[in-house]
XYZ file of C-alpha atoms in Angstrom:
699
model
C 48.503 -16.071 -31.992
C 49.474 -13.359 -29.560
C 46.727 -11.510 -27.744
C 48.039 -8.306 -29.307
C 47.157 -9.536 -32.796
C 43.763 -8.693 -34.323
C 41.180 -11.471 -34.461
C 40.870 -12.813 -37.974
C 37.267 -14.023 -37.789
C 34.621 -15.299 -35.435
C 35.290 -18.931 -36.353
C 39.029 -18.570 -35.883
C 38.374 -16.943 -32.501
C 36.234 -19.908 -31.464
C 38.906 -22.374 -32.516
C 41.628 -20.420 -30.753
C 39.595 -20.095 -27.545
C 38.931 -23.840 -27.558
C 42.607 -24.527 -28.068
C 43.589 -22.180 -25.247
C 41.107 -23.847 -22.891
C 42.604 -27.230 -23.774
C 46.188 -26.097 -23.169
C 45.388 -24.268 -19.933
C 43.262 -27.064 -18.505
C 45.952 -29.597 -19.340
C 48.547 -27.415 -17.633
C 46.323 -27.009 -14.560
C 45.805 -30.779 -14.422
C 49.558 -31.407 -14.609
C 50.274 -28.784 -11.939
C 47.510 -29.472 -9.408
C 46.757 -33.145 -9.944
C 49.943 -34.787 -11.169
C 52.428 -32.550 -9.373
C 54.383 -32.584 -12.632
C 54.163 -29.045 -14.064
C 54.569 -28.846 -17.810
C 54.219 -25.083 -18.196
C 56.015 -22.233 -16.429
C 53.935 -19.413 -14.941
C 54.846 -16.800 -17.598
C 53.720 -19.141 -20.386
C 50.490 -19.998 -18.563
C 49.890 -16.300 -17.863
C 50.409 -15.373 -21.524
C 47.941 -18.008 -22.757
C 45.476 -17.151 -19.988
C 45.543 -13.463 -20.879
C 45.063 -14.243 -24.564
C 41.952 -16.248 -23.675
C 40.730 -13.397 -21.473
C 41.192 -10.975 -24.380
C 39.229 -13.215 -26.763
C 36.380 -13.612 -24.264
C 36.357 -9.868 -23.589
C 36.029 -9.096 -27.317
C 33.328 -11.745 -27.847
C 31.296 -12.741 -24.785
C 29.841 -15.763 -26.602
C 33.268 -17.382 -26.309
C 32.941 -17.523 -22.515
C 32.042 -21.034 -21.369
C 31.601 -22.452 -17.864
C 34.547 -24.801 -18.416
C 36.912 -21.953 -19.304
C 39.878 -21.543 -16.934
C 38.825 -17.906 -16.533
C 35.605 -19.073 -14.866
C 37.104 -21.265 -12.328
C 38.959 -20.676 -9.037
C 41.443 -23.391 -9.444
C 42.380 -26.871 -10.680
C 41.295 -30.334 -9.627
C 42.575 -31.789 -6.334
C 45.623 -34.035 -6.278
C 45.162 -37.623 -5.129
C 46.902 -39.665 -2.461
C 46.284 -37.490 0.647
C 43.170 -36.921 2.756
C 41.031 -34.146 1.309
C 39.922 -31.389 3.696
C 37.688 -28.365 3.183
C 39.178 -24.978 4.014
C 37.343 -22.918 6.623
C 38.204 -19.828 4.554
C 38.660 -20.237 0.770
C 42.102 -19.598 -0.727
C 41.548 -17.367 -3.747
C 44.111 -16.896 -6.468
C 45.305 -13.437 -7.557
C 44.768 -11.590 -10.810
C 47.980 -10.524 -12.531
C 49.280 -7.250 -13.964
C 52.297 -7.210 -16.260
C 52.905 -3.489 -16.696
C 52.028 -0.086 -15.257
C 48.973 0.382 -17.496
C 47.446 -2.813 -16.138
C 48.298 -1.778 -12.568
C 46.534 1.552 -13.128
C 43.601 -0.272 -14.714
C 43.246 -2.453 -11.619
C 43.418 0.610 -9.362
C 40.736 2.367 -11.411
C 38.427 -0.664 -11.122
C 39.087 -0.796 -7.385
C 38.122 2.852 -6.957
C 34.969 2.268 -8.977
C 33.810 -0.720 -6.923
C 34.443 1.320 -3.755
C 32.369 4.190 -5.203
C 35.461 6.443 -5.082
C 36.073 6.925 -8.784
C 37.205 10.535 -9.437
C 35.269 12.991 -11.539
C 36.386 13.268 -15.156
C 39.745 15.026 -15.345
C 40.361 14.839 -11.605
C 43.332 12.862 -10.192
C 42.467 9.526 -8.565
C 42.326 9.585 -4.757
C 45.234 7.924 -2.940
C 44.575 4.719 -1.024
C 47.263 3.246 1.207
C 48.536 -0.137 0.035
C 51.000 -2.788 1.152
C 53.614 -4.246 -1.177
C 54.823 -7.786 -0.484
C 57.269 -9.850 -2.517
C 55.541 -12.650 -4.412
C 57.329 -15.795 -3.225
C 57.663 -18.550 -5.820
C 56.652 -21.371 -3.491
C 53.552 -23.262 -2.390
C 50.572 -21.745 -0.541
C 49.575 -23.323 2.775
C 46.486 -22.992 4.972
C 47.230 -23.339 8.705
C 44.460 -23.881 11.250
C 45.002 -23.118 14.933
C 42.561 -23.892 17.751
C 43.109 -22.278 21.132
C 46.575 -21.324 19.964
C 47.695 -24.816 18.863
C 48.369 -25.932 15.269
C 45.762 -28.601 14.513
C 45.808 -28.786 10.721
C 47.855 -27.765 7.728
C 46.672 -28.135 4.149
C 47.772 -27.358 0.629
C 45.836 -24.854 -1.444
C 44.280 -27.567 -3.636
C 41.435 -26.074 -5.660
C 40.961 -23.153 -3.254
C 37.959 -24.731 -1.555
C 39.562 -28.049 -0.586
C 43.171 -29.108 -0.168
C 45.341 -31.979 1.008
C 45.918 -32.416 4.736
C 49.717 -32.451 5.319
C 49.942 -31.520 9.011
C 52.691 -34.011 9.895
C 54.934 -32.606 7.178
C 54.277 -28.965 8.033
C 55.135 -29.573 11.676
C 58.734 -30.111 10.533
C 59.027 -26.509 9.255
C 60.811 -24.624 12.015
C 59.470 -21.192 11.001
C 55.873 -22.330 11.625
C 54.974 -22.153 15.341
C 53.255 -25.203 16.809
C 51.715 -22.903 19.421
C 50.950 -19.215 18.944
C 52.825 -16.701 21.062
C 49.548 -15.203 22.313
C 47.863 -15.213 25.698
C 44.973 -15.671 25.590
C 44.736 -17.170 22.122
C 41.597 -16.969 19.948
C 39.295 -20.000 19.745
C 40.522 -20.406 16.172
C 42.632 -18.574 13.664
C 43.361 -19.342 10.015
C 46.802 -18.328 8.765
C 47.862 -18.249 5.119
C 51.380 -18.129 3.808
C 53.954 -19.523 1.420
C 56.258 -22.498 1.984
C 59.491 -22.389 0.014
C 62.988 -23.820 -0.234
C 65.843 -21.277 -0.057
C 68.192 -21.305 -3.044
C 71.211 -22.571 -1.103
C 69.176 -25.450 0.324
C 67.829 -26.259 -3.126
C 71.309 -26.523 -4.609
C 72.448 -28.709 -1.700
C 69.472 -31.049 -2.242
C 70.206 -31.347 -5.960
C 73.911 -31.988 -5.341
C 72.985 -34.776 -2.951
C 70.543 -36.272 -5.459
C 73.205 -36.043 -8.156
C 75.633 -38.006 -5.970
C 72.995 -40.751 -5.641
C 72.310 -40.696 -9.390
C 68.716 -39.517 -8.782
C 66.676 -37.199 -11.007
C 67.253 -33.528 -10.187
C 64.488 -31.115 -9.230
C 63.840 -28.552 -11.979
C 63.545 -25.562 -9.625
C 62.952 -24.718 -5.932
C 59.165 -24.515 -6.304
C 58.922 -28.033 -7.711
C 61.268 -29.276 -4.998
C 59.051 -27.663 -2.363
C 55.854 -29.148 -3.836
C 57.410 -32.604 -4.001
C 58.704 -32.312 -0.449
C 55.341 -31.294 1.019
C 53.781 -34.423 -0.500
C 56.338 -36.814 0.965
C 54.765 -39.605 3.019
C 57.773 -39.653 5.361
C 57.992 -36.479 7.515
C 61.665 -37.181 8.204
C 62.388 -36.531 4.515
C 60.539 -33.224 4.786
C 62.558 -32.276 7.856
C 65.831 -33.060 6.078
C 65.025 -30.586 3.280
C 64.668 -27.609 5.639
C 61.663 -25.820 4.161
C 60.948 -22.237 5.183
C 57.704 -20.271 5.470
C 56.482 -16.672 5.295
C 53.025 -15.861 6.709
C 51.070 -13.075 4.987
C 47.415 -13.041 6.102
C 45.011 -14.322 8.760
C 41.326 -14.724 9.614
C 39.906 -14.419 13.146
C 36.468 -15.333 14.563
C 33.930 -12.511 14.604
C 33.562 -12.675 18.406
C 37.306 -12.412 19.144
C 37.732 -9.695 21.773
C 41.530 -9.516 21.658
C 43.747 -7.434 19.434
C 42.251 -7.396 15.932
C 44.209 -6.020 12.958
C 42.458 -3.171 11.150
C 44.893 -3.072 8.231
C 47.052 -5.470 6.238
C 50.126 -3.818 7.768
C 48.666 -4.510 11.230
C 48.047 -8.113 10.157
C 51.728 -8.606 9.297
C 52.693 -7.167 12.700
C 50.116 -9.442 14.396
C 51.556 -12.513 12.642
C 55.083 -11.580 13.674
C 54.004 -11.137 17.299
C 52.196 -14.489 17.165
C 55.465 -16.251 16.314
C 55.398 -16.412 12.523
C 58.201 -15.504 10.170
C 57.028 -12.547 8.068
C 58.896 -11.355 5.002
C 60.914 -8.320 6.179
C 60.859 -6.792 2.703
C 57.197 -5.700 2.752
C 56.446 -1.995 2.411
C 53.633 0.332 3.533
C 52.925 2.414 0.422
C 50.808 5.590 0.581
C 49.863 5.767 -3.113
C 50.219 4.191 -6.541
C 53.463 6.019 -7.311
C 55.013 4.440 -4.215
C 53.876 1.027 -5.454
C 55.704 1.593 -8.748
C 58.878 2.680 -6.925
C 58.691 -0.391 -4.668
C 58.285 -2.621 -7.726
C 61.257 -1.026 -9.527
C 63.501 -1.277 -6.478
C 62.911 -4.987 -6.056
C 63.321 -5.706 -9.763
C 67.039 -5.229 -9.080
C 67.381 -6.212 -5.441
C 65.429 -9.497 -5.734
C 68.452 -11.050 -7.425
C 70.339 -10.734 -4.130
C 67.703 -12.685 -2.179
C 68.201 -16.320 -1.199
C 64.768 -17.350 -2.493
C 62.845 -16.972 -5.748
C 60.377 -14.132 -6.312
C 58.688 -13.298 -9.601
C 56.771 -10.158 -8.705
C 55.143 -7.982 -6.053
C 51.726 -8.552 -4.476
C 49.893 -5.245 -3.973
C 47.109 -5.200 -1.372
C 44.720 -2.510 -0.222
C 45.838 -1.763 3.337
C 42.488 -1.017 5.021
C 40.798 -4.360 5.829
C 37.367 -2.712 6.005
C 37.826 -1.428 2.467
C 39.043 -4.895 1.421
C 35.767 -6.331 2.656
C 33.799 -3.638 0.827
C 35.667 -4.368 -2.427
C 34.958 -8.092 -2.168
C 35.851 -10.767 -4.693
C 35.265 -11.751 -8.273
C 34.525 -15.421 -8.964
C 38.201 -16.331 -8.599
C 40.194 -13.463 -7.091
C 40.034 -10.591 -4.568
C 39.371 -7.184 -6.119
C 41.562 -5.535 -3.488
C 44.840 -7.240 -4.440
C 46.856 -7.901 -7.566
C 50.150 -9.596 -8.447
C 52.389 -7.220 -10.405
C 54.819 -9.511 -12.210
C 58.294 -8.940 -13.560
C 58.945 -9.620 -17.269
C 59.577 -13.227 -18.199
C 63.097 -14.316 -19.079
C 64.050 -14.925 -22.696
C 66.862 -16.806 -24.440
C 67.882 -17.482 -28.077
C 68.158 -20.986 -29.548
C 68.502 -22.627 -32.969
C 65.602 -24.512 -34.531
C 66.472 -28.169 -35.143
C 63.247 -29.441 -36.714
C 59.484 -28.923 -36.915
C 57.302 -31.886 -35.911
C 53.519 -32.312 -35.799
C 51.071 -33.681 -33.238
C 47.572 -34.982 -33.998
C 44.962 -34.291 -31.294
C 41.836 -36.301 -30.487
C 39.702 -33.967 -32.608
C 42.135 -34.298 -35.518
C 43.730 -30.869 -35.024
C 47.312 -30.737 -36.280
C 49.637 -28.847 -33.925
C 53.147 -27.906 -35.108
C 55.892 -28.294 -32.497
C 59.265 -26.554 -32.725
C 62.216 -28.626 -31.511
C 65.311 -26.561 -30.803
C 68.692 -26.773 -29.128
C 68.170 -26.967 -25.338
C 68.329 -23.679 -23.431
C 68.476 -23.176 -19.664
C 65.910 -20.755 -18.271
C 65.589 -20.274 -14.498
C 67.045 -23.696 -13.808
C 64.900 -25.487 -16.386
C 66.168 -26.968 -19.639
C 63.669 -26.559 -22.497
C 63.885 -27.839 -26.058
C 60.303 -27.951 -27.432
C 57.516 -25.434 -27.977
C 54.052 -25.801 -29.440
C 53.313 -23.301 -32.236
C 49.513 -23.704 -32.115
C 48.463 -23.565 -35.793
C 49.203 -22.468 -39.361
C 48.438 -18.826 -38.547
C 51.102 -18.778 -35.855
C 53.585 -20.411 -38.255
C 52.867 -17.755 -40.866
C 53.109 -14.997 -38.273
C 56.555 -16.201 -37.164
C 57.731 -16.719 -40.781
C 59.700 -19.735 -39.548
C 62.463 -21.194 -41.771
C 64.673 -24.247 -41.338
C 67.658 -23.558 -39.102
C 66.252 -20.253 -37.833
C 67.467 -18.672 -34.615
C 64.437 -18.175 -32.373
C 63.809 -16.349 -29.100
C 62.230 -18.498 -26.400
C 60.436 -17.106 -23.365
C 60.962 -18.601 -19.899
C 58.631 -21.543 -20.047
C 57.590 -24.874 -18.695
C 59.545 -28.006 -18.021
C 57.957 -29.368 -21.232
C 56.292 -26.650 -23.282
C 57.867 -23.176 -23.648
C 56.829 -20.372 -26.001
C 58.561 -19.169 -29.144
C 58.283 -15.388 -29.091
C 59.888 -14.418 -32.382
C 62.397 -15.301 -35.085
C 65.677 -13.446 -35.697
C 65.710 -13.304 -39.534
C 69.071 -11.516 -39.592
C 70.642 -14.805 -38.373
C 68.828 -17.001 -40.915
C 71.106 -19.455 -42.823
C 71.497 -18.848 -46.537
C 69.061 -20.922 -48.571
C 66.832 -21.739 -45.560
C 63.428 -23.086 -46.604
C 60.136 -21.715 -45.199
C 58.222 -24.142 -42.976
C 54.503 -24.858 -43.078
C 52.015 -27.528 -42.085
C 52.079 -30.738 -44.160
C 49.329 -31.593 -46.650
C 48.981 -35.160 -45.326
C 48.295 -36.361 -41.800
C 51.572 -37.444 -40.143
C 49.755 -40.370 -38.521
C 47.556 -41.855 -41.284
C 48.699 -39.973 -44.426
C 45.153 -38.754 -45.145
C 44.665 -35.368 -46.815
C 44.413 -32.596 -44.223
C 41.541 -30.087 -44.273
C 41.323 -26.460 -43.202
C 37.890 -24.920 -43.573
C 37.591 -21.306 -44.637
C 38.040 -18.970 -41.678
C 39.253 -21.756 -39.372
C 42.573 -21.456 -37.555
C 42.857 -25.215 -37.094
C 44.017 -27.680 -39.725
C 42.516 -31.137 -39.201
C 42.704 -34.771 -40.140
C 39.108 -35.840 -40.796
C 39.800 -39.572 -41.056
C 37.783 -41.040 -38.162
C 39.955 -44.181 -38.349
C 43.196 -42.237 -37.859
C 45.215 -44.005 -35.126
C 46.250 -40.690 -33.557
C 42.638 -39.505 -33.301
C 41.606 -42.855 -31.828
C 44.392 -42.705 -29.240
C 43.325 -39.193 -28.241
C 39.649 -40.190 -27.993
C 40.541 -43.178 -25.811
C 42.746 -41.091 -23.508
C 39.914 -38.590 -23.104
C 37.301 -41.291 -22.442
C 39.313 -42.865 -19.595
C 40.484 -39.532 -18.093
C 39.666 -38.385 -14.543
C 36.867 -36.027 -15.550
C 35.222 -38.595 -17.813
C 34.986 -42.350 -17.119
C 38.040 -42.327 -14.796
C 39.516 -45.724 -15.667
C 42.486 -46.177 -13.342
C 45.460 -47.954 -14.897
C 44.603 -47.113 -18.519
C 47.573 -44.917 -19.408
C 48.788 -43.464 -22.678
C 51.421 -46.149 -23.320
C 48.912 -48.963 -22.841
C 46.426 -47.226 -25.142
C 49.203 -46.924 -27.722
C 49.828 -50.675 -27.580
C 46.125 -51.491 -27.917
C 45.776 -49.295 -31.011
C 49.060 -50.324 -32.644
C 48.241 -54.032 -32.273
C 44.751 -53.545 -33.677
C 43.105 -54.736 -30.460
C 40.983 -51.593 -30.103
C 39.343 -49.866 -33.074
C 36.752 -47.829 -31.134
C 35.983 -46.766 -27.557
C 33.453 -49.576 -27.226
C 36.215 -52.160 -27.779
C 37.601 -51.325 -24.324
C 34.581 -53.103 -22.843
C 35.373 -56.296 -24.751
C 38.917 -56.644 -23.398
C 39.664 -59.523 -21.041
C 42.459 -60.145 -18.565
C 44.080 -62.891 -20.658
C 44.467 -60.564 -23.642
C 45.686 -57.635 -21.553
C 48.261 -59.721 -19.683
C 49.936 -60.525 -23.000
C 50.855 -56.879 -23.465
C 54.212 -55.376 -22.563
C 54.637 -54.590 -18.839
C 51.167 -55.905 -18.018
C 51.070 -58.730 -15.455
C 48.079 -60.904 -14.641
C 47.136 -58.981 -11.508
C 47.414 -55.619 -13.292
C 45.312 -56.961 -16.150
C 42.612 -58.184 -13.755
C 42.580 -54.823 -11.945
C 42.238 -52.985 -15.246
C 39.322 -55.127 -16.392
C 37.650 -54.446 -13.045
C 38.206 -50.698 -13.486
C 36.784 -50.780 -17.022
C 33.697 -52.623 -15.812
C 33.238 -50.179 -12.925
C 33.296 -47.256 -15.356
C 29.934 -48.399 -16.758
C 28.335 -46.985 -13.600
C 29.745 -43.485 -14.057
C 27.052 -40.753 -14.199
C 25.519 -39.660 -17.492
C 27.300 -36.281 -17.286
C 30.714 -37.994 -17.224
C 29.738 -40.231 -20.135
C 28.635 -37.165 -22.102
C 31.902 -35.366 -21.358
C 33.805 -38.499 -22.334
C 32.332 -38.404 -25.851
C 34.685 -35.495 -26.520
C 32.164 -33.197 -28.206
C 33.800 -29.919 -29.242
C 33.205 -27.142 -26.630
C 31.434 -29.498 -24.184
C 33.554 -29.479 -21.041
C 32.827 -30.996 -17.643
C 30.631 -28.105 -16.451
C 28.637 -27.905 -19.700
C 28.202 -31.669 -19.683
C 26.633 -31.489 -16.214
C 24.208 -28.760 -17.337
C 23.216 -30.702 -20.451
C 22.871 -33.992 -18.564
C 20.624 -32.325 -15.992
C 18.352 -30.964 -18.749
C 18.308 -34.021 -21.035
C 17.965 -37.443 -19.361
C 19.640 -39.513 -22.084
C 21.704 -39.293 -25.233
C 18.761 -39.944 -27.557
C 16.782 -37.004 -26.144
C 19.814 -34.746 -26.354
C 20.582 -35.819 -29.930
C 17.020 -35.324 -31.125
C 16.812 -31.896 -29.469
C 20.186 -30.811 -30.872
C 19.114 -31.747 -34.402
C 15.413 -30.829 -34.424
C 15.012 -28.172 -31.709
C 18.410 -26.521 -31.065
C 16.718 -23.418 -29.634
C 15.783 -25.470 -26.549
C 19.464 -26.046 -25.841
C 20.326 -22.354 -26.233
C 17.846 -21.537 -23.479
C 19.992 -23.354 -20.919
C 22.075 -21.127 -18.644
C 25.710 -21.075 -19.738
C 25.138 -22.853 -23.052
C 26.148 -20.520 -25.872
C 25.726 -20.652 -29.622
C 29.100 -22.314 -30.217
C 28.128 -25.268 -27.965
C 24.733 -25.496 -29.646
C 26.298 -25.541 -33.097
C 28.892 -28.086 -32.010
C 26.187 -30.420 -30.685
C 24.255 -30.157 -33.944
C 27.313 -31.009 -36.006
C 28.397 -33.839 -33.755
C 25.040 -35.629 -33.605
C 24.537 -35.161 -37.366
C 27.773 -37.025 -38.121
C 27.365 -40.675 -39.083
C 30.561 -41.829 -37.353
C 29.342 -40.349 -34.072
C 25.911 -41.948 -34.424
C 27.731 -45.258 -34.911
C 29.830 -44.584 -31.794
C 26.689 -44.048 -29.676
C 25.184 -47.303 -30.921
C 28.441 -49.169 -30.224
C 28.579 -47.865 -26.656
C 24.960 -48.794 -26.022
C 25.611 -52.263 -27.473
C 28.307 -52.919 -24.860
C 26.045 -51.809 -21.998
C 26.778 -48.100 -21.514
C 23.552 -46.373 -20.487
C 24.336 -42.875 -21.799
C 21.399 -41.879 -19.605
C 20.524 -40.594 -16.144
C 20.305 -43.384 -13.567
C 17.429 -43.773 -11.120
C 19.660 -42.619 -8.252
C 20.666 -39.510 -10.185
C 16.989 -38.709 -10.832
C 16.184 -39.031 -7.123
C 19.098 -36.769 -6.145
C 18.052 -34.154 -8.717
C 14.445 -34.222 -7.502
C 15.645 -33.751 -3.937
C 17.761 -30.735 -4.874
C 14.979 -29.143 -6.895
C 12.498 -29.497 -4.025
C 14.415 -26.916 -1.987
C 13.567 -23.408 -3.218
C 14.770 -20.334 -1.321
C 12.795 -17.178 -0.616
C 15.054 -15.240 -3.028
C 15.022 -17.833 -5.787
C 15.282 -16.156 -9.193
C 15.985 -12.709 -7.732
C 19.051 -10.548 -8.483
C 20.434 -8.404 -5.672
C 23.042 -5.611 -5.738
C 25.023 -4.665 -2.606
C 26.337 -1.145 -1.960
C 27.750 0.681 1.048
C 28.819 -0.663 4.464
C 26.356 -2.734 6.489
C 26.148 -2.174 10.272
C 26.699 -5.742 11.591
C 27.663 -7.988 8.694
C 30.277 -7.909 5.966
C 29.415 -7.930 2.280
C 30.713 -11.488 2.079
C 28.346 -12.590 4.849
C 25.435 -10.820 3.191
C 26.267 -12.403 -0.157
C 26.356 -15.865 1.424
C 22.934 -15.324 3.040
C 21.420 -14.139 -0.241
C 22.846 -17.038 -2.241
C 21.783 -19.549 0.418
C 18.234 -18.235 -0.042
C 18.452 -18.841 -3.798
C 19.318 -15.304 -4.878
C 22.080 -14.063 -7.167
C 24.377 -11.165 -6.253
C 25.324 -8.835 -9.106
C 27.934 -6.095 -9.186
C 25.929 -3.635 -11.279
C 22.456 -2.096 -11.129
C 20.090 -2.576 -14.075
C 16.391 -2.920 -14.827
C 16.767 -6.647 -14.129
C 17.843 -5.962 -10.511
C 15.208 -7.234 -8.058
C 16.313 -4.991 -5.199
C 19.340 -3.153 -3.810
C 20.748 -3.826 -0.341
C 22.213 -0.485 0.788
C 24.333 0.416 3.807
C 26.195 3.514 4.950
C 28.144 5.561 2.388
C 26.239 3.972 -0.497
C 27.301 5.705 -3.692
C 26.454 5.671 -7.392
C 24.720 2.296 -7.276
C 22.112 3.635 -4.857
C 21.632 6.730 -7.026
C 21.049 4.584 -10.104
C 18.639 2.337 -8.194
C 16.576 5.363 -7.169
C 16.530 6.686 -10.739
C 15.247 3.320 -11.970
C 12.655 3.171 -9.200
C 14.043 -0.069 -7.795
C 13.221 -1.403 -4.343
C 15.960 -0.501 -1.809
C 16.251 -2.227 1.588
C 18.702 -2.074 4.471
C 20.282 -4.865 6.511
C 17.269 -5.117 8.839
C 15.004 -5.429 5.806
C 17.101 -8.269 4.433
C 17.004 -10.150 7.734
C 13.244 -9.705 7.953
C 12.851 -10.947 4.379
C 14.940 -14.033 5.050
C 12.985 -14.801 8.230
C 9.636 -14.373 6.493
C 9.559 -17.997 5.360
C 10.891 -19.511 8.610
C 8.319 -21.432 10.702
């Protein structure tokens, strides 16, 4: 269902939001963890925005495990993990002028510069930079020398790839500065120019090797090569676009983003020459329109323009949301589209029994990627498209696996074409399918359905759950098809002799798998809870529930007899509460719990977990339980620094003043927030007052 369509009901909204979370989290896992993207950016953006719209219309749909609540995806494996000195935030997106103006209006409001009603908005200088379709890097220099390079990772931590980055000629190994700062963090984008990309693919074709889908994937794969000589041979390039300096640096310090680009160029970095200093929003729109045409003449891929507030002091005052800077936005160009002919409609059965229709169509090439399949979500989407056999459809630029069907062209429909709908029987077990009133999802409710079992097993052994290395989808398929596994608990009865009899499973692999299965028994209670696959209970919710309820029996009894106790937990909404009630009231799930306990799974908090929790709870900050609002410019510290101090002391920083605000921290040029605080009679302190408050408990 498109985000522009009206919501049909609360229950259908819940189902759709859950489905969107599943698709987006799977895409993030494939992109960040597996380095095998299955969804192009425009498709991800469209689904992400639909989820945002649903959550905006109904705040109860927001859950801690929603992609909108997180900064990024899980780290990839295979390289040393390092923590970034300065976090790498992602950018919010705008897809048209209205959304650009909406962002600008929010920016003015957070800076206390919103115009009076009817007055034109004040002009703020901005910088426009082409959005390079590559891979973000974090470069760390100490005393002018490159000491570490890392991938973006999840924004807080990345993979250390210094040896590979040293091969990129456009990245200086030593800064062209004398004297150099004690440290400097540089951010930028690594990419492969189009001509180089085509040369690489031609060479791979001559060796009968698989081709890279597009330059971005080629760049990502190159950066993760274990042999730096391979990286050097692929001639990556790099554009730097921002930097961070130590507070005590006495040398030249950029005051604006435009200054920062000049500083980077002087320091020896390659900076994109196509950036523009733009005095107002109209100039931003002209810059965007100009490059919509001229970008096709560039020798690298760009899918939009990044717009940044120029004044770095105002950037600091604007701050960040949970996942993105308020002072910047990515204004994206429209996604590409192409027509194709529908070949057939197939159906997938998920681990919760949800039936998902999949359109298979004649392959189309979009931005160097060949696509031939698209998920259609549910029966509502099928009805909305009015899909018939043999229809000509319009496909949006999409992922290497899953694109999006935008619309049908009925004027090209073959004579006598039959309308398509979901089947009445499950394609896996032939059981009658069920769609409850008001639900968007159609389900198979046969708990013995092989497709449901396969999905449940894949979820149980996944990274976020029990993390059983070596238990892949093909192996799970063999175990189910041969009748060797009828429930999750059967995994813990497998032995090496039985496993080694399976296709492509040697003795050593079988022994390693048995060892991994046994080791999974020691996984924390939160992972076990997540592994049960309860509707709406993601990794974050599972941690909150596991911290509040020490074992599965306590959680089950509370969910059934005292659900209000669960609703009192922070971040646990009514849909999670209802889902827990339904799940624990189902006989098949009660049987599953007993089976898991019979094979030695604790489904409970271990003694070590209890000790760690007690240790964390023993540390209570002076601002614990208090909500603080920041406004204005502080004399010696940035808003970010102040926020970190408040949170370290146990406080919570809010962006708006209300009766629940504990106090307001006000600096110079404090605006409407200070006025509202005074009207409400709230306590207002300055920077000195905050420092005194934080020191009051020292000694």
